[in-house]
Amino acid sequence: MCRSVDVKQAVLARNDDLAEALRDDLARQSVALVNLLSSPGSGKTELLGRVLARAVGRGLPVAALTADLATENDARRLARSGAPVQQVLTDGLCHLEARQVRTRLESWLPAGTAVLFVENVGNLVCPASYDLGETLRIVLMAVTEGEDKPLKYPTAFGSAHLVVVTKTDLAEAAGFDEDAFRANVHRVNPGVEIVRTCARAGDGVDTVLERALSARDAAPPHRPPLAPHPHGHGHHPADADAHDHHAHPHPATAPAS
């Protein structure tokens, strides 16, 4: 058991080192990396597609990496925006790691990119513990998922710089209690901004884009108090809700809203 814990801590420590180096490299190129985390079915692909299309329409240089265990469906959907898009297939791994992002960017990153959006694997457990070198971490949740989601996944919501509520057009039908949700978010992440969105109606799209653009010029205005890993690097909260990541082979989505 101790050996398993040691291996996990070593993997996280190595990832943190690579993420910090990648963040520095991107900062020198004036590129902001925005990491989007959510459960499957939250509508993050639809929302990201709308954000990319809005940026392209404004002549803003954005690009996207999207990760899935299999298929390139999301990359094809996002490419309709007109933005440069690449797919990362994780071959069964339930999260992205910094080395996977860095490897892809070594051979692909459009010149002049201001914001690189990374759509992580649909999962609120494993991805929450892996820093990708992001400037901004956005955690999304659909109104259909339940107000207690932040309490069930405190690592994900507790490490967010921005929380985005999706599919707000379904809030009444789903019986979504927004006040309870906001209270639960702020229990695990006091002060974090919460943005309401409805991708189909375009609500909140500009706000998400503006938050991503502002991250390029400065650190997010909200920086949650992250607890350190046991190995002492201090980039992420303690992995309170994680399962054993090494149950998977270790090299390192969403219906429309």
Short mmCIF file of C-alpha atoms in Angstrom, two decimals:
data_model
loop_
_atom_site.label_atom_id
_atom_site.label_comp_id
_atom_site.label_asym_id
_atom_site.label_seq_id
_atom_site.Cartn_x
_atom_site.Cartn_y
_atom_site.Cartn_z
CA MET A 1 0.00 0.00 0.00
CA CYS A 2 2.78 2.44 0.88
CA ARG A 3 4.49 1.61 -2.40
CA SER A 4 1.31 2.46 -4.35
CA VAL A 5 0.98 5.78 -2.56
CA ASP A 6 4.65 6.60 -3.21
CA VAL A 7 4.25 5.88 -6.93
CA LYS A 8 1.15 8.06 -7.15
CA GLN A 9 2.89 10.95 -5.39
CA ALA A 10 5.89 10.62 -7.70
CA VAL A 11 3.63 10.72 -10.78
CA LEU A 12 1.84 13.82 -9.50
CA ALA A 13 5.14 15.50 -8.61
CA ARG A 14 6.54 14.84 -12.06
CA ASN A 15 3.35 16.15 -13.65
CA ASP A 16 3.50 19.32 -11.57
CA ASP A 17 7.09 19.99 -12.66
CA LEU A 18 6.18 19.54 -16.33
CA ALA A 19 3.07 21.70 -15.92
CA GLU A 20 5.06 24.54 -14.35
CA ALA A 21 7.61 24.42 -17.15
CA LEU A 22 4.83 24.44 -19.77
CA ARG A 23 3.10 27.38 -18.06
CA ASP A 24 6.36 29.33 -18.17
CA ASP A 25 6.90 28.49 -21.85
CA LEU A 26 3.38 29.57 -22.79
CA ALA A 27 3.68 32.77 -20.76
CA ARG A 28 6.78 33.69 -22.74
CA GLN A 29 4.69 33.23 -25.90
CA SER A 30 1.79 35.25 -24.42
CA VAL A 31 -0.50 32.22 -24.61
CA ALA A 32 -3.12 31.53 -21.95
CA LEU A 33 -4.08 27.87 -21.48
CA VAL A 34 -7.66 27.38 -20.30
CA ASN A 35 -8.44 23.94 -18.83
CA LEU A 36 -12.14 22.96 -18.95
CA LEU A 37 -13.30 20.20 -16.60
CA SER A 38 -16.76 18.66 -16.25
CA SER A 39 -18.74 15.45 -16.11
CA PRO A 40 -19.79 13.79 -19.36
CA GLY A 41 -22.98 15.34 -20.68
CA SER A 42 -22.47 18.78 -19.14
CA GLY A 43 -22.56 20.52 -22.53
CA LYS A 44 -18.98 21.77 -22.44
CA THR A 45 -18.29 20.83 -26.08
CA GLU A 46 -21.31 22.82 -27.26
CA LEU A 47 -20.39 25.80 -25.09
CA LEU A 48 -16.73 25.69 -26.14
CA GLY A 49 -17.76 25.56 -29.80
CA ARG A 50 -19.84 28.72 -29.31
CA VAL A 51 -16.97 30.45 -27.49
CA LEU A 52 -14.53 29.55 -30.28
CA ALA A 53 -16.94 30.73 -32.97
CA ARG A 54 -17.46 34.03 -31.14
CA ALA A 55 -13.68 34.51 -30.90
CA VAL A 56 -13.19 33.70 -34.60
CA GLY A 57 -15.95 36.14 -35.50
CA ARG A 58 -14.11 38.85 -33.58
CA GLY A 59 -10.81 38.03 -35.25
CA LEU A 60 -9.26 36.72 -32.02
CA PRO A 61 -6.51 34.07 -32.36
CA VAL A 62 -7.75 31.05 -30.39
CA ALA A 63 -7.22 27.30 -30.71
CA ALA A 64 -8.42 24.16 -28.94
CA LEU A 65 -7.27 20.71 -27.89
CA THR A 66 -10.01 18.26 -27.00
CA ALA A 67 -9.43 14.96 -25.20
CA ASP A 68 -11.45 11.75 -25.25
CA LEU A 69 -10.85 8.07 -24.63
CA ALA A 70 -11.96 7.31 -28.19
CA THR A 71 -13.36 8.93 -31.40
CA GLU A 72 -12.64 12.35 -32.87
CA ASN A 73 -16.27 13.45 -32.72
CA ASP A 74 -15.65 16.45 -30.49
CA ALA A 75 -12.76 17.74 -32.62
CA ARG A 76 -15.00 17.65 -35.68
CA ARG A 77 -17.73 19.53 -33.82
CA LEU A 78 -15.35 22.19 -32.51
CA ALA A 79 -13.69 22.64 -35.92
CA ARG A 80 -17.00 23.96 -37.27
CA SER A 81 -16.20 27.14 -35.35
CA GLY A 82 -13.38 27.91 -37.79
CA ALA A 83 -10.76 27.76 -35.04
CA PRO A 84 -7.73 25.42 -35.27
CA VAL A 85 -8.57 22.22 -33.35
CA GLN A 86 -6.67 19.05 -32.49
CA GLN A 87 -7.90 15.83 -30.85
CA VAL A 88 -5.96 14.00 -28.14
CA LEU A 89 -6.94 10.34 -27.72
CA THR A 90 -6.02 9.03 -24.28
CA ASP A 91 -6.38 5.31 -25.14
CA GLY A 92 -8.49 4.62 -22.07
CA LEU A 93 -6.87 7.01 -19.63
CA CYS A 94 -9.49 9.04 -17.73
CA HIS A 95 -7.61 12.35 -17.72
CA LEU A 96 -5.04 14.45 -19.52
CA GLU A 97 -1.54 15.02 -18.16
CA ALA A 98 0.88 17.88 -18.75
CA ARG A 99 3.25 15.75 -20.81
CA GLN A 100 0.48 14.86 -23.27
CA VAL A 101 -0.37 18.51 -23.77
CA ARG A 102 3.27 19.53 -24.09
CA THR A 103 3.99 16.76 -26.62
CA ARG A 104 1.07 17.84 -28.80
CA LEU A 105 2.01 21.51 -28.63
CA GLU A 106 5.61 20.78 -29.69
CA SER A 107 4.30 19.81 -33.11
CA TRP A 108 1.15 21.95 -33.19
CA LEU A 109 0.37 25.40 -31.87
CA PRO A 110 -0.73 28.01 -34.40
CA ALA A 111 1.53 31.06 -34.42
CA GLY A 112 0.08 34.03 -32.59
CA THR A 113 -2.42 32.01 -30.54
CA ALA A 114 -3.69 34.12 -27.64
CA VAL A 115 -5.82 31.51 -25.87
CA LEU A 116 -5.56 27.73 -26.07
CA PHE A 117 -8.65 25.98 -24.74
CA VAL A 118 -8.12 22.42 -23.52
CA GLU A 119 -11.30 20.35 -23.19
CA ASN A 120 -10.34 17.67 -20.68
CA VAL A 121 -11.81 14.16 -20.55
CA GLY A 122 -15.37 14.14 -19.19
CA ASN A 123 -14.66 13.26 -15.56
CA LEU A 124 -14.60 15.31 -12.34
CA VAL A 125 -12.28 12.98 -10.41
CA CYS A 126 -8.94 12.23 -12.07
CA PRO A 127 -8.54 15.43 -14.15
CA ALA A 128 -8.89 17.58 -11.03
CA SER A 129 -5.55 16.37 -9.66
CA TYR A 130 -3.52 17.03 -12.80
CA ASP A 131 -2.21 20.52 -13.53
CA LEU A 132 -1.87 20.99 -17.30
CA GLY A 133 0.06 24.23 -17.09
CA GLU A 134 -3.19 26.17 -17.22
CA THR A 135 -3.60 29.88 -16.60
CA LEU A 136 -7.30 29.46 -15.96
CA ARG A 137 -9.23 26.41 -14.73
CA ILE A 138 -12.95 26.35 -15.50
CA VAL A 139 -15.22 23.73 -13.94
CA LEU A 140 -18.62 23.30 -15.58
CA MET A 141 -21.82 21.71 -14.31
CA ALA A 142 -25.23 21.34 -15.97
CA VAL A 143 -28.37 22.22 -14.02
CA THR A 144 -29.48 18.61 -14.47
CA GLU A 145 -26.59 17.27 -12.37
CA GLY A 146 -27.79 18.28 -8.91
CA GLU A 147 -26.99 21.08 -6.49
CA ASP A 148 -24.77 18.91 -4.29
CA LYS A 149 -22.22 18.18 -7.05
CA PRO A 150 -19.63 20.61 -5.59
CA LEU A 151 -19.77 18.78 -2.25
CA LYS A 152 -19.33 15.40 -3.96
CA TYR A 153 -16.36 16.64 -6.02
CA PRO A 154 -14.61 19.20 -3.79
CA THR A 155 -11.22 18.79 -5.48
CA ALA A 156 -12.58 19.82 -8.87
CA PHE A 157 -14.78 22.67 -7.67
CA GLY A 158 -12.29 23.72 -5.00
CA SER A 159 -9.52 24.22 -7.58
CA ALA A 160 -11.63 26.23 -10.07
CA HIS A 161 -10.85 29.82 -10.94
CA LEU A 162 -14.29 30.03 -12.55
CA VAL A 163 -17.40 27.85 -12.21
CA VAL A 164 -19.79 27.74 -15.17
CA VAL A 165 -23.40 26.53 -14.92
CA THR A 166 -24.64 25.14 -18.24
CA LYS A 167 -28.06 24.34 -19.75
CA THR A 168 -29.80 27.03 -17.71
CA ASP A 169 -32.77 26.81 -20.07
CA LEU A 170 -33.56 23.49 -18.34
CA ALA A 171 -33.27 24.83 -14.79
CA GLU A 172 -36.98 25.10 -14.10
CA ALA A 173 -37.80 21.69 -15.58
CA ALA A 174 -34.96 20.10 -13.63
CA GLY A 175 -36.02 21.78 -10.38
CA PHE A 176 -32.55 23.28 -10.06
CA ASP A 177 -32.05 25.19 -6.80
CA GLU A 178 -29.49 27.80 -7.83
CA ASP A 179 -29.18 29.33 -4.35
CA ALA A 180 -28.31 25.93 -2.88
CA PHE A 181 -25.82 25.27 -5.67
CA ARG A 182 -24.08 28.61 -5.16
CA ALA A 183 -23.89 28.01 -1.41
CA ASN A 184 -22.33 24.58 -1.99
CA VAL A 185 -19.79 25.98 -4.47
CA HIS A 186 -18.73 28.64 -2.01
CA ARG A 187 -18.43 26.10 0.80
CA VAL A 188 -15.57 24.43 -1.08
CA ASN A 189 -14.30 27.51 -2.94
CA PRO A 190 -15.16 30.80 -1.21
CA GLY A 191 -15.35 33.79 -3.53
CA VAL A 192 -15.14 31.97 -6.86
CA GLU A 193 -17.15 33.57 -9.68
CA ILE A 194 -20.12 31.58 -10.98
CA VAL A 195 -21.33 32.24 -14.54
CA ARG A 196 -24.70 31.10 -15.92
CA THR A 197 -24.75 29.91 -19.54
CA CYS A 198 -27.11 28.56 -22.15
CA ALA A 199 -25.07 27.73 -25.22
CA ARG A 200 -28.04 27.41 -27.58
CA ALA A 201 -29.32 30.86 -26.68
CA GLY A 202 -25.80 32.32 -26.50
CA ASP A 203 -26.19 33.35 -22.87
CA GLY A 204 -22.88 33.66 -21.04
CA VAL A 205 -20.73 32.92 -24.11
CA ASP A 206 -19.17 36.39 -24.19
CA THR A 207 -18.51 36.28 -20.46
CA VAL A 208 -16.62 33.00 -20.70
CA LEU A 209 -14.59 34.32 -23.64
CA GLU A 210 -13.75 37.55 -21.81
CA ARG A 211 -12.58 35.65 -18.72
CA ALA A 212 -10.31 33.52 -20.93
CA LEU A 213 -8.88 36.58 -22.69
CA SER A 214 -8.24 38.40 -19.41
CA ALA A 215 -6.29 35.37 -18.16
CA ARG A 216 -3.76 35.98 -20.93
CA ASP A 217 -2.81 39.36 -19.48
CA ALA A 218 -2.88 38.56 -15.77
CA ALA A 219 -3.46 35.79 -13.27
CA PRO A 220 -7.15 35.09 -12.63
CA PRO A 221 -8.57 37.56 -10.09
CA HIS A 222 -9.73 34.62 -7.99
CA ARG A 223 -7.03 32.21 -6.86
CA PRO A 224 -8.44 29.47 -4.59
CA PRO A 225 -6.52 28.40 -1.50
CA LEU A 226 -5.13 25.11 -2.80
CA ALA A 227 -3.81 22.57 -0.33
CA PRO A 228 -0.45 21.04 -1.32
CA HIS A 229 0.19 17.53 -2.51
CA PRO A 230 1.91 15.38 0.14
CA HIS A 231 5.08 15.68 -1.93
CA GLY A 232 5.08 19.39 -1.22
CA HIS A 233 4.71 21.03 -4.64
CA GLY A 234 1.56 22.84 -3.60
CA HIS A 235 -0.17 23.19 -6.98
CA HIS A 236 -3.31 21.22 -6.22
CA PRO A 237 -5.70 20.40 -3.43
CA ALA A 238 -5.36 17.12 -1.57
CA ASP A 239 -6.98 14.47 -3.71
CA ALA A 240 -9.85 13.91 -1.32
CA ASP A 241 -12.28 12.50 -3.89
CA ALA A 242 -9.90 10.56 -6.12
CA HIS A 243 -9.77 6.86 -6.70
CA ASP A 244 -6.59 4.93 -7.43
CA HIS A 245 -5.36 6.46 -10.70
CA HIS A 246 -3.09 3.48 -11.28
CA ALA A 247 -5.98 1.12 -11.73
CA HIS A 248 -5.64 2.27 -15.35
CA PRO A 249 -2.70 1.67 -17.67
CA HIS A 250 -0.64 4.83 -17.17
CA PRO A 251 1.22 6.65 -19.99
CA ALA A 252 0.31 9.76 -18.65
CA THR A 253 -18.48 13.85 -24.80
CA ALA A 254 -20.88 15.76 -24.17
CA PRO A 255 -24.34 16.03 -25.68
CA ALA A 256 -25.12 19.50 -26.94
CA SER A 257 -26.62 21.99 -24.53
#
